Coordinates of C-alpha atoms in Angstrom, one line a residue:
X1424 CA -5.6 -7.1 -45.0
X1425 CA -8.9 -7.7 -46.7
X1426 CA -11.6 -8.7 -44.3
X1427 CA -14.4 -11.0 -45.3
X1428 CA -16.8 -9.0 -43.7
X1429 CA -16.3 -6.1 -45.9
X1430 CA -17.4 -8.4 -49.1
X1431 CA -21.1 -8.5 -50.1
X1432 CA -21.1 -12.2 -49.6
X1433 CA -19.5 -11.9 -46.1
X1434 CA -22.3 -9.4 -45.2
X1435 CA -25.1 -11.4 -46.7
X1436 CA -23.7 -14.7 -45.1
X1437 CA -23.8 -12.9 -41.8
X1438 CA -27.1 -11.7 -42.2
X1439 CA -28.5 -14.9 -43.4
X1440 CA -26.9 -16.9 -40.4
X1441 CA -28.0 -14.3 -38.0
X1442 CA -31.7 -14.3 -39.2
X1443 CA -31.9 -18.0 -39.5
X1444 CA -30.4 -18.6 -36.0
X1445 CA -32.9 -16.0 -34.4
X1446 CA -35.9 -17.6 -36.4
X1447 CA -34.8 -21.2 -35.4
X1448 CA -34.3 -20.2 -31.7
X1449 CA -37.8 -18.4 -31.5
X1450 CA -39.3 -21.4 -33.1
X1451 CA -37.6 -23.8 -30.7
X1452 CA -38.9 -21.6 -27.7
X1453 CA -42.4 -21.5 -29.0
X1454 CA -42.7 -25.1 -29.5
X1455 CA -41.3 -25.8 -25.9
X1456 CA -43.8 -23.5 -24.6
X1457 CA -46.8 -25.0 -26.8
X1458 CA -45.6 -28.4 -25.8
X1459 CA -45.8 -27.6 -22.1
X1460 CA -49.2 -26.1 -22.5
X1461 CA -50.4 -28.9 -24.5
X1462 CA -49.1 -31.2 -21.8
X1463 CA -51.0 -29.3 -19.1
X1464 CA -54.2 -29.2 -21.2
X1465 CA -54.1 -32.8 -21.7
X1466 CA -53.6 -33.7 -18.1
X1467 CA -56.4 -31.2 -17.0
X1468 CA -58.8 -32.9 -19.4
X1469 CA -57.9 -36.5 -18.2
X1470 CA -58.2 -35.7 -14.5
X1471 CA -61.6 -34.0 -15.2
X1472 CA -62.7 -36.9 -17.1
X1473 CA -61.8 -39.5 -14.4
X1474 CA -63.4 -37.4 -11.4
X1475 CA -66.7 -37.2 -13.5
X1476 CA -66.4 -41.0 -14.4
X1477 CA -66.0 -41.6 -10.5
X1478 CA -69.1 -39.6 -9.7
X1479 CA -71.3 -41.3 -12.1
X1480 CA -70.0 -44.7 -11.1
X1481 CA -70.9 -43.9 -7.5
X1482 CA -74.2 -42.6 -8.2
X1483 CA -75.4 -45.3 -10.5
X1484 CA -73.6 -48.4 -9.4
X1485 CA -72.3 -47.9 -5.7
X1486 CA -71.9 -51.4 -5.2
X1487 CA -69.3 -52.2 -8.0
X1488 CA -65.7 -51.9 -7.3
X1489 CA -63.4 -48.9 -8.3
X1490 CA -60.4 -49.4 -10.5
X1491 CA -57.2 -50.1 -8.6
X1492 CA -55.8 -46.6 -8.7
X1493 CA -59.0 -44.9 -8.1
X1494 CA -60.4 -44.6 -4.5
X1495 CA -62.7 -42.8 -2.3
X1496 CA -61.3 -41.3 0.9
X1497 CA -63.2 -40.2 4.0
X1498 CA -62.7 -36.4 4.8
X1499 CA -61.9 -37.3 8.4
X1500 CA -59.1 -39.6 7.3
X1501 CA -55.5 -38.7 8.3
X1502 CA -54.4 -39.6 4.7
X1503 CA -56.0 -36.4 3.3
X1504 CA -53.4 -34.0 2.0
X1505 CA -53.1 -30.6 3.3
X1506 CA -53.6 -27.6 1.1
X1507 CA -50.2 -26.5 -0.1
X1508 CA -49.5 -22.9 -0.5
X1509 CA -45.9 -23.3 -2.3
X1510 CA -46.2 -25.4 -5.4
X1511 CA -44.1 -25.3 -8.4
X1512 CA -45.7 -22.8 -11.1
X1513 CA -46.5 -25.8 -13.6
X1514 CA -48.3 -27.5 -10.9
X1515 CA -50.2 -24.6 -9.6
X1516 CA -51.4 -23.6 -12.9
X1517 CA -52.5 -27.4 -13.3
X1518 CA -54.5 -27.2 -10.1
X1519 CA -56.2 -24.0 -11.0
X1520 CA -57.2 -25.2 -14.5
X1521 CA -58.8 -28.2 -12.9
X1522 CA -60.6 -26.1 -10.2
X1523 CA -62.0 -23.9 -13.1
X1524 CA -63.4 -27.2 -14.6
X1525 CA -65.2 -28.3 -11.5
X1526 CA -68.2 -26.9 -9.9
X1527 CA -68.1 -23.9 -7.5
X1528 CA -66.3 -24.5 -4.1
X1529 CA -64.6 -27.5 -5.2
X1530 CA -61.5 -28.5 -3.3
X1531 CA -58.7 -29.5 -5.3
X1532 CA -55.4 -30.9 -3.9
X1533 CA -52.3 -32.9 -5.0
X1534 CA -51.0 -35.9 -3.2
X1535 CA -47.7 -35.5 -1.2
X1536 CA -44.5 -35.5 -3.2
X1537 CA -42.4 -38.8 -3.4
X1538 CA -45.1 -41.1 -4.4
X1539 CA -47.3 -41.5 -7.5
X1540 CA -48.8 -38.3 -8.7
X1541 CA -52.6 -38.1 -7.4
X1542 CA -55.2 -35.8 -7.6
X1543 CA -57.7 -35.2 -4.7
X1544 CA -61.0 -33.6 -5.6
X1545 CA -64.0 -32.9 -3.4
X1546 CA -67.2 -30.8 -4.5
X1547 CA -69.6 -29.6 -2.0
X1548 CA -71.9 -32.4 -3.0
X1549 CA -69.3 -35.2 -2.6
X1550 CA -69.4 -37.1 0.6
X1551 CA -65.8 -38.4 0.1
X1552 CA -62.5 -37.2 -1.5
X1553 CA -62.2 -38.6 -5.0
X1554 CA -58.6 -39.6 -5.5
X1555 CA -57.7 -40.2 -9.2
X1556 CA -54.1 -40.6 -10.9
X1557 CA -52.7 -37.8 -13.0
X1558 CA -50.1 -37.6 -15.9
X1559 CA -46.9 -36.5 -14.4
X1560 CA -46.0 -33.0 -15.4
X1561 CA -42.5 -33.0 -16.8
X1562 CA -40.6 -29.8 -17.6
X1563 CA -39.1 -29.9 -21.1
X1564 CA -35.6 -31.0 -21.1
X1565 CA -33.0 -28.5 -22.1
X1566 CA -31.5 -30.7 -24.7
X1567 CA -33.5 -33.5 -26.3
X1568 CA -34.0 -35.1 -29.7
X1569 CA -35.6 -31.7 -31.1
X1570 CA -32.4 -29.9 -30.6
X1571 CA -30.7 -32.6 -32.9
X1572 CA -33.3 -32.1 -35.7
X1573 CA -33.2 -28.4 -35.0
X1574 CA -29.4 -28.5 -35.6
X1575 CA -30.0 -30.5 -38.9
X1576 CA -32.4 -28.3 -40.4
X1577 CA -30.4 -25.3 -39.5
X1578 CA -27.5 -26.6 -41.2
X1579 CA -29.2 -27.4 -44.3
X1580 CA -31.0 -24.0 -44.3
X1581 CA -27.6 -22.1 -43.8
X1582 CA -26.0 -24.1 -46.8
X1583 CA -29.1 -23.2 -49.0
X1584 CA -29.0 -19.5 -48.0
X1585 CA -25.4 -19.3 -48.5
X1586 CA -25.6 -20.7 -51.8
X1587 CA -28.4 -18.4 -52.8
X1588 CA -26.4 -15.4 -51.3
X1589 CA -23.4 -16.6 -53.5
X1590 CA -25.5 -16.8 -56.7
X1591 CA -27.1 -13.4 -56.0
X1592 CA -23.5 -11.6 -55.5
X1593 CA -21.5 -13.6 -58.2
X1594 CA -22.8 -11.4 -61.0
X1595 CA -22.0 -8.2 -59.2
X1596 CA -18.5 -9.5 -58.3
X1597 CA -17.9 -10.0 -62.0
X1598 CA -19.1 -6.6 -62.6
X1599 CA -16.7 -5.2 -60.0
X1600 CA -13.8 -7.1 -61.7
X1601 CA -14.7 -5.6 -64.8
X1602 CA -15.0 -2.3 -63.6
X1603 CA -11.5 -2.6 -62.0
X1604 CA -10.1 -3.7 -65.4
X1605 CA -11.8 -0.9 -67.3
X1606 CA -10.5 1.6 -65.0
X1607 CA -6.9 0.0 -65.3
X1608 CA -7.3 0.4 -69.2
X1609 CA -7.2 -3.5 -69.7
X1610 CA -9.6 -5.2 -72.2
X1611 CA -12.9 -5.9 -70.9
X1612 CA -15.0 -8.8 -72.4
X1613 CA -18.7 -8.4 -72.0
X1614 CA -19.9 -9.3 -68.6
X1615 CA -22.8 -11.9 -68.4
X1616 CA -26.2 -10.2 -67.7
X1617 CA -27.4 -12.2 -64.8
X1618 CA -29.0 -11.8 -61.4
X1619 CA -32.1 -9.6 -60.5
X1620 CA -33.4 -7.2 -63.1
X1621 CA -31.8 -4.0 -61.5
X1622 CA -28.5 -5.9 -61.9
X1623 CA -29.0 -7.0 -65.3
X1624 CA -29.9 -3.6 -66.3
X1625 CA -26.7 -2.2 -64.7
X1626 CA -24.7 -4.9 -66.4
X1627 CA -26.2 -4.2 -69.6
X1628 CA -25.5 -0.5 -69.3
X1629 CA -21.9 -1.2 -68.4
X1630 CA -21.4 -3.4 -71.4
X1631 CA -22.8 -0.6 -73.7
X1632 CA -20.6 2.0 -72.1
X1633 CA -17.4 -0.1 -72.7
X1634 CA -18.3 -0.9 -76.1
X1635 CA -18.9 2.8 -77.0
X1636 CA -15.7 3.8 -75.2
X1637 CA -13.7 1.0 -77.2
X1638 CA -15.4 2.3 -80.5
X1639 CA -14.5 5.9 -79.8
X1640 CA -10.9 4.8 -78.8
X1641 CA -10.5 2.7 -81.6
X1642 CA -11.6 5.4 -84.0
X1643 CA -9.3 7.9 -82.4
X1644 CA -6.5 5.6 -82.6
X1645 CA -7.0 4.7 -86.2
X1646 CA -7.3 8.2 -87.1
X1647 CA -4.2 9.2 -85.1
X1648 CA -2.2 6.2 -86.5
X1649 CA -3.4 7.0 -90.1
X1650 CA -2.2 10.6 -89.9
X1651 CA 1.0 9.6 -88.2
X1652 CA 1.7 6.9 -90.8
X1653 CA 1.0 9.2 -93.7
X1654 CA 3.4 11.8 -92.4
X1655 CA 6.2 9.5 -92.2
X1656 CA 6.8 9.4 -96.0
X1657 CA 6.8 13.1 -96.7
X1658 CA 9.1 13.6 -93.6
X1659 CA 11.8 11.0 -95.1
X1660 CA 11.6 12.9 -98.4
X1661 CA 11.9 16.3 -96.5
X1662 CA 14.8 15.0 -94.7
X1663 CA 16.5 13.7 -97.8
X1664 CA 16.1 16.9 -99.5
X1665 CA 17.5 18.8 -96.5
X1666 CA 20.6 16.6 -96.6
X1667 CA 21.2 17.9 -100.1
X1668 CA 21.2 21.5 -99.1
X1669 CA 24.5 23.6 -99.4
X1670 CA 24.1 25.8 -96.5
X1671 CA 25.2 23.9 -93.6
X1672 CA 23.6 26.1 -90.9
X1673 CA 20.3 25.9 -92.9
X1674 CA 20.5 22.1 -93.5
X1675 CA 21.3 21.4 -89.8
X1676 CA 18.4 23.5 -88.6
X1677 CA 15.9 21.8 -91.1
X1678 CA 17.3 18.2 -90.2
X1679 CA 16.8 18.9 -86.6
X1680 CA 13.2 20.0 -87.0
X1681 CA 12.3 16.9 -89.3
X1682 CA 14.1 14.8 -86.6
X1683 CA 11.8 16.5 -84.1
X1684 CA 8.7 15.9 -86.3
X1685 CA 9.7 12.3 -86.7
X1686 CA 9.9 11.7 -83.1
X1687 CA 6.5 13.2 -82.5
X1688 CA 5.1 11.0 -85.3
X1689 CA 6.6 8.1 -83.7
X1690 CA 5.2 9.0 -80.4
X1691 CA 1.7 9.2 -82.0
X1692 CA 2.0 5.8 -83.4
X1693 CA 3.1 4.2 -80.1
X1694 CA 0.4 6.1 -78.2
X1695 CA -2.2 4.8 -80.7
X1696 CA -1.2 1.2 -80.7
X1697 CA -3.4 -0.6 -78.6
X1698 CA -2.4 -4.5 -79.0
X1699 CA -1.0 -6.6 -76.4
X1700 CA 2.8 -6.9 -75.9
X1701 CA 3.8 -10.3 -77.3
X1702 CA 7.5 -9.7 -76.7
X1703 CA 9.5 -12.0 -74.6
X1704 CA 9.6 -11.5 -70.9
X1705 CA 13.0 -10.3 -69.7
X1706 CA 14.5 -9.6 -66.0
X1707 CA 13.9 -6.1 -65.5
X1708 CA 17.1 -5.6 -63.4
X1709 CA 19.4 -6.8 -66.4
X1710 CA 17.3 -4.9 -69.0
X1711 CA 17.4 -1.7 -67.0
X1712 CA 21.3 -2.3 -66.6
X1713 CA 21.7 -2.5 -70.4
X1714 CA 19.5 0.3 -71.3
X1715 CA 21.2 2.7 -68.9
X1716 CA 24.5 1.5 -70.1
X1717 CA 23.6 2.0 -73.7
X1718 CA 21.9 5.5 -73.0
X1719 CA 25.1 6.6 -71.7
X1720 CA 27.2 5.5 -74.7
X1721 CA 25.0 7.0 -77.4
X1722 CA 24.0 10.3 -75.6
X1723 CA 27.1 12.1 -74.8
X1724 CA 25.7 15.2 -73.3
X1725 CA 23.2 13.0 -71.2
X1726 CA 22.9 13.7 -67.6
X1727 CA 24.4 11.2 -65.0
X1728 CA 22.1 8.0 -64.9
X1729 CA 22.5 5.9 -61.8
X1730 CA 20.9 2.4 -61.1
X1731 CA 19.7 0.9 -57.8
X1732 CA 18.5 -2.6 -58.8
X1733 CA 17.3 -4.7 -56.0
X1734 CA 14.4 -6.8 -57.3
X1735 CA 16.0 -9.8 -58.3
X1736 CA 15.6 -12.2 -61.2
X1737 CA 11.8 -12.7 -60.5
X1738 CA 10.8 -9.5 -61.6
X1739 CA 9.8 -10.0 -65.4
X1740 CA 8.1 -7.6 -68.0
X1741 CA 7.9 -7.7 -71.8
X1742 CA 11.0 -6.5 -73.4
X1743 CA 9.1 -3.9 -75.6
X1744 CA 7.0 -2.6 -72.8
X1745 CA 10.1 -2.1 -70.5
X1746 CA 12.1 -0.5 -73.2
X1747 CA 9.7 1.9 -74.2
X1748 CA 8.9 2.7 -70.6
X1749 CA 12.5 3.3 -69.8
X1750 CA 13.3 5.2 -73.0
X1751 CA 10.2 7.5 -72.5
X1752 CA 11.0 8.2 -68.7
X1753 CA 14.7 8.6 -69.1
X1754 CA 14.2 11.1 -72.0
X1755 CA 11.6 12.8 -70.0
X1756 CA 14.1 13.4 -66.9
X1757 CA 16.9 14.3 -69.6
X1758 CA 14.8 17.0 -71.1
X1759 CA 13.0 18.5 -68.0
X1760 CA 14.9 17.2 -64.9
X1761 CA 18.4 17.7 -63.6
X1762 CA 21.0 14.9 -62.8
X1763 CA 21.4 12.5 -61.5
X1764 CA 18.7 10.4 -62.7
X1765 CA 18.2 7.1 -60.8
X1766 CA 16.8 4.0 -62.2
X1767 CA 15.6 1.8 -59.1
X1768 CA 13.9 -1.5 -58.7
X1769 CA 12.7 -3.3 -55.4
X1770 CA 10.9 -6.1 -54.0
X1771 CA 7.9 -5.4 -51.8
X1772 CA 5.6 -7.8 -49.9
X1773 CA 2.8 -7.0 -52.4
X1774 CA 4.9 -7.2 -55.5
X1775 CA 8.0 -5.5 -57.4
X1776 CA 8.4 -1.7 -58.0
X1777 CA 10.3 0.3 -60.7
X1778 CA 10.9 3.8 -60.4
X1779 CA 12.8 6.7 -62.3
X1780 CA 13.6 9.9 -60.5
X1781 CA 15.5 13.0 -61.2
X1782 CA 16.7 16.1 -59.2
X1783 CA 15.2 18.8 -61.2
X1784 CA 12.4 21.4 -60.0
X1785 CA 9.5 18.6 -60.4
X1786 CA 6.2 19.6 -61.0
X1787 CA 3.7 21.9 -59.0
X1788 CA 1.2 19.9 -57.1
X1789 CA -1.9 21.4 -59.0
X1790 CA -0.4 20.1 -62.4
X1791 CA 0.4 16.5 -61.5
X1792 CA -3.1 15.2 -62.2
X1793 CA -2.9 16.6 -65.6
X1794 CA 0.7 15.8 -66.3
X1795 CA -0.1 12.3 -67.6
X1796 CA -3.0 13.4 -69.9
X1797 CA -2.5 13.1 -73.7
X1798 CA -1.2 16.2 -75.5
X1799 CA -0.8 18.2 -72.2
X1800 CA 2.3 20.2 -71.9
X1801 CA 2.5 22.0 -68.6
X1802 CA 4.1 25.2 -69.9
X1803 CA 5.8 26.2 -73.1
X1804 CA 9.2 26.2 -71.7
X1805 CA 8.9 22.5 -71.2
X1806 CA 8.0 21.8 -74.7
X1807 CA 11.4 21.6 -76.5
X1808 CA 11.6 20.1 -79.7
X1809 CA 10.2 16.8 -80.7
X1810 CA 7.8 16.7 -77.7
X1811 CA 4.1 16.1 -78.1
X1812 CA 3.0 15.7 -74.5
X1813 CA 2.6 12.1 -75.1
X1814 CA 5.5 10.7 -73.0
X1815 CA 4.0 10.2 -69.6
X1816 CA 0.5 9.1 -71.3
X1817 CA 2.3 6.5 -73.2
X1818 CA 3.9 5.2 -69.9
X1819 CA 0.8 5.1 -68.0
X1820 CA -1.0 3.3 -70.7
X1821 CA 1.9 0.7 -71.0
X1822 CA 2.1 0.2 -67.2
X1823 CA -1.7 -0.3 -66.8
X1824 CA -1.6 -2.7 -69.8
X1825 CA 1.3 -4.9 -68.2
X1826 CA -1.1 -5.2 -65.0
X1827 CA 0.7 -2.6 -62.9
X1828 CA -0.1 0.8 -61.2
X1829 CA 1.8 4.0 -61.5
X1830 CA 2.2 7.0 -59.2
X1831 CA 3.7 10.4 -60.3
X1832 CA 5.0 12.9 -57.8
X1833 CA 7.8 14.8 -56.2
X1834 CA 10.1 13.0 -53.9
X1835 CA 11.5 15.0 -51.2
X1836 CA 11.5 18.2 -53.0
X1837 CA 14.5 17.1 -55.2
X1838 CA 12.5 16.4 -58.4
X1839 CA 10.0 14.2 -60.3
X1840 CA 9.5 10.5 -59.5
X1841 CA 7.6 8.0 -61.5
X1842 CA 6.7 4.9 -59.3
X1843 CA 5.4 1.9 -60.8
X1844 CA 4.2 -1.2 -58.8
X1845 CA 3.5 -4.7 -60.2
X1846 CA 1.6 -7.3 -58.0
X1847 CA 2.9 -10.7 -57.9
X1848 CA -0.1 -12.3 -59.6
X1849 CA 0.5 -10.1 -62.9
X1850 CA 3.9 -11.9 -63.5
X1851 CA 2.6 -15.4 -64.3
X1852 CA 0.1 -13.9 -66.7
X1853 CA 2.8 -12.0 -68.4
X1854 CA 4.8 -15.3 -68.8
X1855 CA 1.7 -17.2 -70.0
X1856 CA 0.9 -14.6 -72.7
X1857 CA 4.5 -14.9 -74.1
X1858 CA 4.3 -18.7 -74.2
X1859 CA 0.9 -18.5 -75.9
X1860 CA 2.4 -16.2 -78.4
X1861 CA 5.0 -18.7 -79.5

């Protein structure tokens, strides 16, 4: 199961959201703290200004009345509040800040709770307590309008950051898809060179590598196809002359050798062919049954071939590709394996499988990797007549070109098995390619 967090976009998105959330939370906490401190400083400035104004008023115009909420209280009055030792931290900081702004030995108290907030101040030179109103010190609310704006800003920031992350990882995703296609032997169009400088350089190098590999592969295929094509005419003349020989034993030997050489040439041509298969898709189960039936009828000394076809009519492959796969693998099982040979298909949760297995000795574990390499023959005894070491290489190329994967190995110690897997998503592409060809 694919996890979104494993992708580059998923990790970038998680990182971006985490960083934005942390930065917005820190900004919100700092803003709340700064607002609280600003409110306290404003209240202190206002209170000290009012106290100084009352002192100047008393000193200059004692006969003039004071504002309604400002008053002078005799120290002996019972209304004077007692010094409180247990005040809330914000109020305690407020009182300390006011005391710091006043002359030394100034008494600063706050009015009793429950009434309008009042500040009581008396310096050593004051005859009475000066009582002035103060701004109420409200604690910042846990949820206010700032939270709404913060959520809106955070949402837009996340969307913009996710778009930037998507734009950054998109060229890398295209490059990863191209690398996967190149690894499976499929045609790879040039990847657009986008993104940061390092990614553009990487994409440019990949495009150059693909072009060089394609040019080398094309030159090799052209040379191989040319040599094989040029050999077909001399082989045909050689076979015609062999048929005219009088000595039957010599004639049969020469004809047999010519047929072996002709088969090798045909394998060369098939391996060199690099075009897309435009043949009509057919049901794999039905075609396997037809191929096995014709194989039994034509090859009298062939080993017993069984079928276990359980994929159903939805499993489609191009007819030419399927015929070449089956013929190469059944011939390979006939030449190197032992009966019975089993052709099986199945449907899995991921797609369809096609397998051909025999009951021979199989292939040594250390030789499985090189078994499908072109022109590799694992030992001289497995060569026989008319074999060039291209059979498994051709099958691998055909399977990958059809969008599938293959696996070669020994099954249960009873012989060699070639297992080919075709995901569901490659089947519509096969049908579409066929329709476009018409």
